[in-house]
mmCIF file of N, CA and C in Angstrom:
data_model
loop_
_atom_site.group_PDB
_atom_site.id
_atom_site.type_symbol
_atom_site.label_atom_id
_atom_site.label_comp_id
_atom_site.label_asym_id
_atom_site.label_seq_id
_atom_site.Cartn_x
_atom_site.Cartn_y
_atom_site.Cartn_z
ATOM 1 N N VAL A 26 -10.868 -23.554 12.146
ATOM 2 C CA VAL A 26 -11.071 -24.558 11.028
ATOM 3 C C VAL A 26 -9.706 -24.323 10.151
ATOM 4 N N GLN A 27 -9.100 -25.260 9.915
ATOM 5 C CA GLN A 27 -7.951 -25.183 8.868
ATOM 6 C C GLN A 27 -8.311 -25.918 7.721
ATOM 7 N N LEU A 28 -7.859 -25.123 6.583
ATOM 8 C CA LEU A 28 -8.026 -25.796 5.188
ATOM 9 C C LEU A 28 -6.782 -26.095 4.583
ATOM 10 N N GLN A 29 -6.756 -27.456 3.997
ATOM 11 C CA GLN A 29 -5.462 -27.626 3.209
ATOM 12 C C GLN A 29 -5.702 -27.878 1.900
ATOM 13 N N ALA A 30 -5.205 -27.108 0.967
ATOM 14 C CA ALA A 30 -5.426 -27.365 -0.592
ATOM 15 C C ALA A 30 -4.439 -28.198 -1.134
ATOM 16 N N SER A 31 -4.623 -29.054 -1.990
ATOM 17 C CA SER A 31 -3.753 -29.801 -2.585
ATOM 18 C C SER A 31 -4.210 -30.105 -4.102
ATOM 19 N N GLY A 32 -3.429 -30.672 -5.026
ATOM 20 C CA GLY A 32 -3.698 -31.116 -6.256
ATOM 21 C C GLY A 32 -3.316 -30.390 -7.491
ATOM 22 N N GLY A 33 -2.612 -29.219 -7.128
ATOM 23 C CA GLY A 33 -2.113 -28.439 -8.136
ATOM 24 C C GLY A 33 -0.954 -28.866 -8.808
ATOM 25 N N GLY A 34 -0.397 -28.384 -9.924
ATOM 26 C CA GLY A 34 0.754 -28.955 -10.797
ATOM 27 C C GLY A 34 0.807 -28.390 -12.032
ATOM 28 N N LEU A 35 1.532 -29.028 -12.730
ATOM 29 C CA LEU A 35 1.932 -28.261 -14.209
ATOM 30 C C LEU A 35 1.183 -29.402 -15.218
ATOM 31 N N VAL A 36 0.358 -28.730 -16.087
ATOM 32 C CA VAL A 36 -0.545 -29.421 -17.018
ATOM 33 C C VAL A 36 -0.411 -28.716 -18.366
ATOM 34 N N GLN A 37 -0.580 -29.458 -19.597
ATOM 35 C CA GLN A 37 -0.623 -28.799 -20.739
ATOM 36 C C GLN A 37 -2.008 -28.280 -21.108
ATOM 37 N N THR A 38 -1.997 -27.177 -21.893
ATOM 38 C CA THR A 38 -3.290 -26.542 -22.340
ATOM 39 C C THR A 38 -4.250 -27.694 -22.899
ATOM 40 N N GLY A 39 -5.366 -27.689 -22.382
ATOM 41 C CA GLY A 39 -6.373 -28.664 -22.779
ATOM 42 C C GLY A 39 -6.460 -29.891 -21.769
ATOM 43 N N GLY A 40 -5.588 -29.970 -20.933
ATOM 44 C CA GLY A 40 -5.527 -30.907 -19.899
ATOM 45 C C GLY A 40 -6.482 -30.713 -18.642
ATOM 46 N N SER A 41 -6.339 -31.508 -17.697
ATOM 47 C CA SER A 41 -7.356 -31.492 -16.624
ATOM 48 C C SER A 41 -6.533 -31.602 -15.326
ATOM 49 N N LEU A 42 -7.092 -30.958 -14.222
ATOM 50 C CA LEU A 42 -6.658 -31.310 -12.859
ATOM 51 C C LEU A 42 -7.803 -31.148 -11.873
ATOM 52 N N ARG A 43 -7.561 -31.858 -10.814
ATOM 53 C CA ARG A 43 -8.617 -31.732 -9.659
ATOM 54 C C ARG A 43 -7.997 -31.348 -8.421
ATOM 55 N N LEU A 44 -8.482 -30.094 -7.898
ATOM 56 C CA LEU A 44 -7.945 -29.583 -6.565
ATOM 57 C C LEU A 44 -8.916 -30.203 -5.554
ATOM 58 N N SER A 45 -8.137 -30.396 -4.252
ATOM 59 C CA SER A 45 -8.829 -30.768 -3.161
ATOM 60 C C SER A 45 -8.618 -29.842 -2.022
ATOM 61 N N CYS A 46 -9.759 -29.875 -1.195
ATOM 62 C CA CYS A 46 -9.422 -28.737 -0.143
ATOM 63 C C CYS A 46 -10.036 -29.531 1.076
ATOM 64 N N ALA A 47 -9.059 -29.977 1.970
ATOM 65 C CA ALA A 47 -9.666 -30.890 3.265
ATOM 66 C C ALA A 47 -9.725 -29.888 4.312
ATOM 67 N N ALA A 48 -10.784 -30.001 5.231
ATOM 68 C CA ALA A 48 -11.240 -29.248 6.254
ATOM 69 C C ALA A 48 -10.868 -29.936 7.591
ATOM 70 N N SER A 49 -10.284 -29.306 8.497
ATOM 71 C CA SER A 49 -10.002 -29.944 9.883
ATOM 72 C C SER A 49 -10.276 -29.018 10.927
ATOM 73 N N GLY A 50 -10.431 -29.539 12.133
ATOM 74 C CA GLY A 50 -10.705 -28.564 13.279
ATOM 75 C C GLY A 50 -12.268 -28.666 13.477
ATOM 76 N N ARG A 51 -12.847 -27.383 13.798
ATOM 77 C CA ARG A 51 -14.292 -27.227 14.056
ATOM 78 C C ARG A 51 -14.940 -27.051 12.598
ATOM 79 N N THR A 52 -15.027 -28.152 11.869
ATOM 80 C CA THR A 52 -15.616 -28.108 10.466
ATOM 81 C C THR A 52 -16.988 -27.935 10.553
ATOM 82 N N SER A 53 -17.696 -28.255 11.999
ATOM 83 C CA SER A 53 -19.089 -27.944 11.889
ATOM 84 C C SER A 53 -19.471 -26.489 11.842
ATOM 85 N N SER A 54 -18.412 -25.761 11.924
ATOM 86 C CA SER A 54 -18.490 -24.197 11.807
ATOM 87 C C SER A 54 -18.411 -23.772 10.484
ATOM 88 N N SER A 55 -18.442 -24.505 9.599
ATOM 89 C CA SER A 55 -18.020 -24.027 8.290
ATOM 90 C C SER A 55 -19.213 -24.197 7.500
ATOM 91 N N TYR A 56 -19.635 -23.220 6.662
ATOM 92 C CA TYR A 56 -20.756 -23.275 5.833
ATOM 93 C C TYR A 56 -20.414 -23.252 4.523
ATOM 94 N N ALA A 57 -20.698 -22.313 3.647
ATOM 95 C CA ALA A 57 -20.241 -22.454 2.261
ATOM 96 C C ALA A 57 -18.816 -22.405 1.948
ATOM 97 N N MET A 58 -18.361 -22.971 0.885
ATOM 98 C CA MET A 58 -16.998 -22.964 0.385
ATOM 99 C C MET A 58 -16.698 -22.206 -0.885
ATOM 100 N N GLY A 59 -15.500 -21.871 -1.098
ATOM 101 C CA GLY A 59 -15.148 -21.263 -2.325
ATOM 102 C C GLY A 59 -13.874 -21.476 -2.759
ATOM 103 N N TRP A 60 -13.660 -21.133 -4.219
ATOM 104 C CA TRP A 60 -12.257 -21.354 -4.725
ATOM 105 C C TRP A 60 -12.102 -20.060 -5.217
ATOM 106 N N PHE A 61 -10.748 -19.477 -5.051
ATOM 107 C CA PHE A 61 -10.338 -18.267 -5.658
ATOM 108 C C PHE A 61 -8.930 -18.550 -6.225
ATOM 109 N N ARG A 62 -8.532 -17.562 -7.059
ATOM 110 C CA ARG A 62 -7.044 -17.692 -7.516
ATOM 111 C C ARG A 62 -6.486 -16.450 -7.684
ATOM 112 N N GLN A 63 -5.148 -16.483 -7.592
ATOM 113 C CA GLN A 63 -4.430 -15.234 -7.546
ATOM 114 C C GLN A 63 -3.125 -15.379 -8.523
ATOM 115 N N VAL A 64 -2.888 -14.312 -9.304
ATOM 116 C CA VAL A 64 -1.643 -14.171 -10.139
ATOM 117 C C VAL A 64 -0.816 -13.208 -9.508
ATOM 118 N N LEU A 65 0.298 -13.340 -9.468
ATOM 119 C CA LEU A 65 1.511 -12.403 -8.686
ATOM 120 C C LEU A 65 1.144 -11.102 -9.371
ATOM 121 N N GLY A 66 0.936 -10.115 -8.403
ATOM 122 C CA GLY A 66 0.801 -8.866 -8.831
ATOM 123 C C GLY A 66 -0.718 -8.454 -9.095
ATOM 124 N N LYS A 67 -1.602 -9.301 -8.882
ATOM 125 C CA LYS A 67 -2.866 -9.208 -9.224
ATOM 126 C C LYS A 67 -3.727 -9.462 -7.905
ATOM 127 N N GLU A 68 -4.981 -9.063 -7.859
ATOM 128 C CA GLU A 68 -5.792 -9.214 -6.770
ATOM 129 C C GLU A 68 -6.395 -10.639 -6.999
ATOM 130 N N ARG A 69 -6.745 -11.137 -5.690
ATOM 131 C CA ARG A 69 -7.268 -12.438 -5.736
ATOM 132 C C ARG A 69 -8.669 -12.589 -6.194
ATOM 133 N N GLU A 70 -9.071 -13.369 -7.245
ATOM 134 C CA GLU A 70 -10.319 -13.356 -7.840
ATOM 135 C C GLU A 70 -11.089 -14.564 -7.592
ATOM 136 N N PHE A 71 -12.501 -14.473 -7.472
ATOM 137 C CA PHE A 71 -13.390 -15.614 -7.374
ATOM 138 C C PHE A 71 -13.331 -16.440 -8.543
ATOM 139 N N VAL A 72 -13.535 -17.792 -8.160
ATOM 140 C CA VAL A 72 -13.519 -18.704 -9.294
ATOM 141 C C VAL A 72 -14.723 -19.569 -9.169
ATOM 142 N N ALA A 73 -15.028 -20.176 -7.904
ATOM 143 C CA ALA A 73 -16.307 -21.074 -7.809
ATOM 144 C C ALA A 73 -16.718 -21.010 -6.249
ATOM 145 N N TYR A 74 -18.197 -21.234 -6.260
ATOM 146 C CA TYR A 74 -18.759 -21.246 -4.753
ATOM 147 C C TYR A 74 -19.625 -22.432 -4.918
ATOM 148 N N ILE A 75 -19.780 -23.031 -3.606
ATOM 149 C CA ILE A 75 -20.680 -24.166 -3.240
ATOM 150 C C ILE A 75 -21.288 -23.781 -1.927
ATOM 151 N N SER A 76 -22.582 -24.142 -1.716
ATOM 152 C CA SER A 76 -23.309 -24.092 -0.447
ATOM 153 C C SER A 76 -23.187 -25.229 0.268
ATOM 154 N N TRP A 77 -23.543 -25.026 1.543
ATOM 155 C CA TRP A 77 -23.112 -26.132 2.400
ATOM 156 C C TRP A 77 -23.602 -27.419 1.944
ATOM 157 N N SER A 78 -24.857 -27.341 1.656
ATOM 158 C CA SER A 78 -25.555 -28.741 1.140
ATOM 159 C C SER A 78 -24.938 -29.175 -0.212
ATOM 160 N N GLY A 79 -24.405 -28.252 -1.034
ATOM 161 C CA GLY A 79 -24.053 -28.837 -2.222
ATOM 162 C C GLY A 79 -24.989 -28.368 -3.371
ATOM 163 N N ALA A 80 -26.072 -27.964 -2.974
ATOM 164 C CA ALA A 80 -27.341 -27.926 -3.999
ATOM 165 C C ALA A 80 -26.936 -26.538 -4.814
ATOM 166 N N SER A 81 -26.371 -25.687 -4.315
ATOM 167 C CA SER A 81 -26.265 -24.321 -5.080
ATOM 168 C C SER A 81 -24.642 -24.185 -5.450
ATOM 169 N N THR A 82 -24.386 -23.860 -6.727
ATOM 170 C CA THR A 82 -23.090 -23.662 -7.139
ATOM 171 C C THR A 82 -23.118 -22.410 -7.983
ATOM 172 N N TYR A 83 -21.943 -21.813 -8.095
ATOM 173 C CA TYR A 83 -21.951 -20.561 -8.911
ATOM 174 C C TYR A 83 -20.293 -20.387 -9.490
ATOM 175 N N TYR A 84 -20.136 -19.831 -10.644
ATOM 176 C CA TYR A 84 -18.870 -19.850 -11.007
ATOM 177 C C TYR A 84 -18.742 -18.517 -11.824
ATOM 178 N N THR A 85 -17.280 -18.055 -11.800
ATOM 179 C CA THR A 85 -17.034 -16.819 -12.614
ATOM 180 C C THR A 85 -17.187 -17.238 -14.036
ATOM 181 N N ASP A 86 -17.579 -16.293 -15.032
ATOM 182 C CA ASP A 86 -17.909 -16.693 -16.401
ATOM 183 C C ASP A 86 -16.836 -17.227 -17.168
ATOM 184 N N SER A 87 -15.478 -16.910 -16.801
ATOM 185 C CA SER A 87 -14.261 -17.621 -17.534
ATOM 186 C C SER A 87 -14.114 -18.909 -17.282
ATOM 187 N N VAL A 88 -14.813 -19.520 -16.374
ATOM 188 C CA VAL A 88 -14.757 -20.934 -16.035
ATOM 189 C C VAL A 88 -15.759 -21.878 -16.206
ATOM 190 N N LYS A 89 -17.076 -21.128 -16.514
ATOM 191 C CA LYS A 89 -18.203 -21.887 -16.692
ATOM 192 C C LYS A 89 -18.136 -22.851 -17.756
ATOM 193 N N GLY A 90 -18.630 -24.198 -17.531
ATOM 194 C CA GLY A 90 -18.493 -25.037 -18.536
ATOM 195 C C GLY A 90 -17.160 -25.859 -18.436
ATOM 196 N N ARG A 91 -16.245 -25.482 -17.849
ATOM 197 C CA ARG A 91 -14.970 -26.219 -17.864
ATOM 198 C C ARG A 91 -14.589 -26.645 -16.494
ATOM 199 N N PHE A 92 -15.102 -25.813 -15.422
ATOM 200 C CA PHE A 92 -14.822 -26.224 -13.866
ATOM 201 C C PHE A 92 -16.015 -26.618 -13.082
ATOM 202 N N THR A 93 -15.804 -27.633 -12.372
ATOM 203 C CA THR A 93 -17.006 -28.021 -11.347
ATOM 204 C C THR A 93 -16.523 -27.990 -10.082
ATOM 205 N N ILE A 94 -17.274 -27.403 -9.303
ATOM 206 C CA ILE A 94 -17.006 -27.417 -7.892
ATOM 207 C C ILE A 94 -17.845 -28.495 -7.128
ATOM 208 N N SER A 95 -17.583 -29.200 -6.316
ATOM 209 C CA SER A 95 -18.439 -30.274 -5.536
ATOM 210 C C SER A 95 -17.723 -30.406 -4.216
ATOM 211 N N ARG A 96 -18.564 -31.160 -3.257
ATOM 212 C CA ARG A 96 -18.047 -31.208 -1.879
ATOM 213 C C ARG A 96 -18.674 -32.678 -1.267
ATOM 214 N N ASP A 97 -17.850 -33.105 -0.502
ATOM 215 C CA ASP A 97 -18.104 -34.344 0.257
ATOM 216 C C ASP A 97 -18.167 -34.041 1.651
ATOM 217 N N ASN A 98 -19.244 -33.775 2.277
ATOM 218 C CA ASN A 98 -19.322 -33.416 3.663
ATOM 219 C C ASN A 98 -18.868 -34.398 4.780
ATOM 220 N N ALA A 99 -19.119 -35.727 4.292
ATOM 221 C CA ALA A 99 -18.747 -36.953 5.240
ATOM 222 C C ALA A 99 -17.142 -36.748 5.265
ATOM 223 N N LYS A 100 -16.484 -36.181 4.242
ATOM 224 C CA LYS A 100 -15.048 -36.246 4.307
ATOM 225 C C LYS A 100 -14.401 -34.808 4.567
ATOM 226 N N ASN A 101 -15.331 -34.013 4.697
ATOM 227 C CA ASN A 101 -14.984 -32.583 5.031
ATOM 228 C C ASN A 101 -13.978 -32.001 3.828
ATOM 229 N N THR A 102 -14.434 -32.419 2.540
ATOM 230 C CA THR A 102 -13.674 -32.044 1.503
ATOM 231 C C THR A 102 -14.229 -31.393 0.556
ATOM 232 N N VAL A 103 -13.870 -30.378 -0.185
ATOM 233 C CA VAL A 103 -14.470 -29.710 -1.396
ATOM 234 C C VAL A 103 -13.344 -29.934 -2.514
ATOM 235 N N TYR A 104 -13.920 -29.952 -3.875
ATOM 236 C CA TYR A 104 -13.044 -30.287 -4.952
ATOM 237 C C TYR A 104 -13.249 -29.167 -5.986
ATOM 238 N N LEU A 105 -12.432 -29.055 -6.799
ATOM 239 C CA LEU A 105 -12.588 -28.191 -7.922
ATOM 240 C C LEU A 105 -12.098 -29.015 -9.128
ATOM 241 N N GLN A 106 -12.968 -29.582 -10.082
ATOM 242 C CA GLN A 106 -12.385 -30.210 -11.244
ATOM 243 C C GLN A 106 -12.381 -29.231 -12.425
ATOM 244 N N MET A 107 -11.027 -29.125 -12.931
ATOM 245 C CA MET A 107 -10.866 -28.129 -13.907
ATOM 246 C C MET A 107 -10.338 -28.921 -15.121
ATOM 247 N N ASN A 108 -11.231 -28.736 -16.227
ATOM 248 C CA ASN A 108 -11.102 -29.293 -17.538
ATOM 249 C C ASN A 108 -10.681 -28.435 -18.589
ATOM 250 N N SER A 109 -10.346 -28.631 -19.623
ATOM 251 C CA SER A 109 -10.064 -27.756 -20.693
ATOM 252 C C SER A 109 -9.177 -26.506 -20.291
ATOM 253 N N LEU A 110 -8.101 -27.019 -19.521
ATOM 254 C CA LEU A 110 -7.505 -25.819 -18.909
ATOM 255 C C LEU A 110 -6.566 -24.900 -20.169
ATOM 256 N N LYS A 111 -6.626 -23.617 -19.773
ATOM 257 C CA LYS A 111 -6.118 -22.687 -20.626
ATOM 258 C C LYS A 111 -4.839 -21.865 -19.968
ATOM 259 N N SER A 112 -4.059 -21.221 -20.867
ATOM 260 C CA SER A 112 -2.739 -20.811 -19.936
ATOM 261 C C SER A 112 -3.099 -19.569 -18.995
ATOM 262 N N GLU A 113 -4.442 -18.963 -19.334
ATOM 263 C CA GLU A 113 -4.935 -17.941 -18.432
ATOM 264 C C GLU A 113 -5.543 -18.498 -17.163
ATOM 265 N N ASP A 114 -5.601 -19.842 -16.951
ATOM 266 C CA ASP A 114 -5.833 -20.344 -15.648
ATOM 267 C C ASP A 114 -4.663 -20.563 -14.741
ATOM 268 N N THR A 115 -3.496 -20.169 -15.251
ATOM 269 C CA THR A 115 -2.500 -20.449 -14.430
ATOM 270 C C THR A 115 -2.431 -19.281 -13.272
ATOM 271 N N ALA A 116 -2.241 -19.887 -12.034
ATOM 272 C CA ALA A 116 -2.390 -18.961 -10.803
ATOM 273 C C ALA A 116 -2.178 -19.940 -9.688
ATOM 274 N N VAL A 117 -2.178 -19.174 -8.382
ATOM 275 C CA VAL A 117 -2.220 -19.974 -7.251
ATOM 276 C C VAL A 117 -3.782 -20.100 -6.755
ATOM 277 N N TYR A 118 -4.178 -21.227 -6.539
ATOM 278 C CA TYR A 118 -5.578 -21.405 -6.228
ATOM 279 C C TYR A 118 -5.740 -21.622 -4.698
ATOM 280 N N TYR A 119 -6.652 -20.830 -4.222
ATOM 281 C CA TYR A 119 -7.119 -20.875 -2.632
ATOM 282 C C TYR A 119 -8.489 -21.406 -2.530
ATOM 283 N N CYS A 120 -8.471 -22.293 -1.553
ATOM 284 C CA CYS A 120 -10.044 -22.517 -1.139
ATOM 285 C C CYS A 120 -10.390 -21.768 0.280
ATOM 286 N N ALA A 121 -11.528 -21.554 0.323
ATOM 287 C CA ALA A 121 -12.025 -20.659 1.533
ATOM 288 C C ALA A 121 -13.228 -21.173 2.033
ATOM 289 N N GLY A 122 -13.468 -20.994 3.354
ATOM 290 C CA GLY A 122 -14.948 -21.349 3.960
ATOM 291 C C GLY A 122 -15.354 -20.089 4.729
ATOM 292 N N THR A 123 -16.650 -20.095 4.614
ATOM 293 C CA THR A 123 -17.453 -19.108 5.622
ATOM 294 C C THR A 123 -17.563 -19.648 7.061
ATOM 295 N N GLY A 124 -17.508 -18.800 8.047
ATOM 296 C CA GLY A 124 -17.903 -19.271 9.226
ATOM 297 C C GLY A 124 -19.125 -18.908 9.926
ATOM 298 N N ALA A 125 -20.040 -18.212 8.941
ATOM 299 C CA ALA A 125 -21.419 -18.062 9.487
ATOM 300 C C ALA A 125 -22.346 -17.845 8.046
ATOM 301 N N TYR A 126 -23.540 -18.031 8.429
ATOM 302 C CA TYR A 126 -24.412 -17.868 7.478
ATOM 303 C C TYR A 126 -24.631 -16.444 7.030
ATOM 304 N N ARG A 127 -24.381 -16.004 5.679
ATOM 305 C CA ARG A 127 -24.350 -14.596 5.192
ATOM 306 C C ARG A 127 -25.469 -14.177 4.444
ATOM 307 N N GLY A 128 -26.539 -15.088 4.472
ATOM 308 C CA GLY A 128 -27.813 -14.922 3.680
ATOM 309 C C GLY A 128 -27.843 -15.776 2.297
ATOM 310 N N SER A 129 -28.864 -15.585 1.694
ATOM 311 C CA SER A 129 -29.076 -16.418 0.632
ATOM 312 C C SER A 129 -28.157 -15.783 -0.527
ATOM 313 N N GLY A 130 -28.005 -16.451 -1.510
ATOM 314 C CA GLY A 130 -27.095 -16.139 -2.659
ATOM 315 C C GLY A 130 -25.712 -16.691 -2.592
ATOM 316 N N HIS A 131 -24.948 -16.408 -3.536
ATOM 317 C CA HIS A 131 -23.690 -16.908 -3.610
ATOM 318 C C HIS A 131 -22.580 -16.015 -3.132
ATOM 319 N N TYR A 132 -21.551 -16.394 -2.597
ATOM 320 C CA TYR A 132 -20.563 -15.360 -1.932
ATOM 321 C C TYR A 132 -19.289 -15.522 -3.118
ATOM 322 N N THR A 133 -19.010 -14.315 -3.412
ATOM 323 C CA THR A 133 -18.067 -13.995 -4.444
ATOM 324 C C THR A 133 -16.869 -13.247 -3.983
ATOM 325 N N ARG A 134 -16.941 -12.569 -2.892
ATOM 326 C CA ARG A 134 -16.090 -11.576 -2.443
ATOM 327 C C ARG A 134 -14.990 -12.241 -1.190
ATOM 328 N N THR A 135 -13.704 -11.826 -1.151
ATOM 329 C CA THR A 135 -12.963 -12.381 -0.288
ATOM 330 C C THR A 135 -13.306 -12.182 1.146
ATOM 331 N N ASP A 136 -13.935 -11.047 1.336
ATOM 332 C CA ASP A 136 -14.234 -10.677 2.817
ATOM 333 C C ASP A 136 -15.645 -11.337 3.269
ATOM 334 N N GLU A 137 -16.056 -12.208 2.428
ATOM 335 C CA GLU A 137 -17.395 -13.127 2.932
ATOM 336 C C GLU A 137 -16.814 -14.211 3.366
ATOM 337 N N TYR A 138 -15.528 -14.554 3.309
ATOM 338 C CA TYR A 138 -14.845 -15.995 3.824
ATOM 339 C C TYR A 138 -14.015 -15.713 4.956
ATOM 340 N N ASP A 139 -14.115 -16.778 5.893
ATOM 341 C CA ASP A 139 -13.383 -16.441 7.282
ATOM 342 C C ASP A 139 -12.008 -17.222 7.304
ATOM 343 N N TYR A 140 -12.171 -18.493 6.463
ATOM 344 C CA TYR A 140 -10.992 -19.365 6.523
ATOM 345 C C TYR A 140 -10.477 -19.559 5.174
ATOM 346 N N TRP A 141 -9.081 -19.703 5.084
ATOM 347 C CA TRP A 141 -8.453 -19.840 3.960
ATOM 348 C C TRP A 141 -7.307 -20.931 3.955
ATOM 349 N N GLY A 142 -7.146 -21.748 2.908
ATOM 350 C CA GLY A 142 -6.105 -22.483 2.726
ATOM 351 C C GLY A 142 -4.761 -21.861 2.266
ATOM 352 N N GLN A 143 -3.745 -22.588 2.269
ATOM 353 C CA GLN A 143 -2.484 -22.082 1.986
ATOM 354 C C GLN A 143 -2.216 -21.872 0.456
ATOM 355 N N GLY A 144 -2.942 -22.327 -0.549
ATOM 356 C CA GLY A 144 -2.917 -22.308 -1.822
ATOM 357 C C GLY A 144 -2.009 -23.345 -2.497
ATOM 358 N N THR A 145 -2.547 -23.561 -3.870
ATOM 359 C CA THR A 145 -1.844 -24.606 -4.606
ATOM 360 C C THR A 145 -1.610 -24.014 -5.918
ATOM 361 N N GLN A 146 -0.324 -24.161 -6.453
ATOM 362 C CA GLN A 146 0.107 -23.657 -7.726
ATOM 363 C C GLN A 146 -0.521 -24.463 -8.895
ATOM 364 N N VAL A 147 -1.208 -23.786 -10.017
ATOM 365 C CA VAL A 147 -1.781 -24.434 -10.990
ATOM 366 C C VAL A 147 -0.946 -23.752 -12.246
ATOM 367 N N THR A 148 -0.158 -24.535 -12.992
ATOM 368 C CA THR A 148 0.441 -24.072 -14.122
ATOM 369 C C THR A 148 0.056 -24.592 -15.394
ATOM 370 N N VAL A 149 -0.502 -23.848 -16.390
ATOM 371 C CA VAL A 149 -0.859 -24.444 -17.737
ATOM 372 C C VAL A 149 0.094 -23.970 -18.701
ATOM 373 N N SER A 150 0.643 -24.939 -19.279
ATOM 374 C CA SER A 150 1.602 -24.638 -20.433
ATOM 375 C C SER A 150 1.101 -25.037 -21.852
ATOM 376 N N SER A 151 1.593 -23.955 -22.741
ATOM 377 C CA SER A 151 1.106 -24.291 -24.108
ATOM 378 C C SER A 151 2.160 -25.005 -24.876
#
């Protein structure tokens, strides 16, 4: 499975961006999806999770109420709608997918994901 993230860019504080993550290859092998972000010199951190069906989502506290993760399985694409952006949201955003069912609940650790996109830069300026 190959993941291609896009949609990053430069936006002012309070603005919005929508990230997309398109999957190709053996997409039938992908289950849950997630978004992570990383600032230079820091560890990659969890942002949002969505189950295979889309019925279950989960967010890190700092983005709850501002970000929305969704997916269109017919298009093999996952989205991250980011509203009310803050300077602290500035990071490289990565999409990730699992290659196996890992049990109920949401997946927030990087080692729970098997496939990773290349990352897309999001910069929020004040």
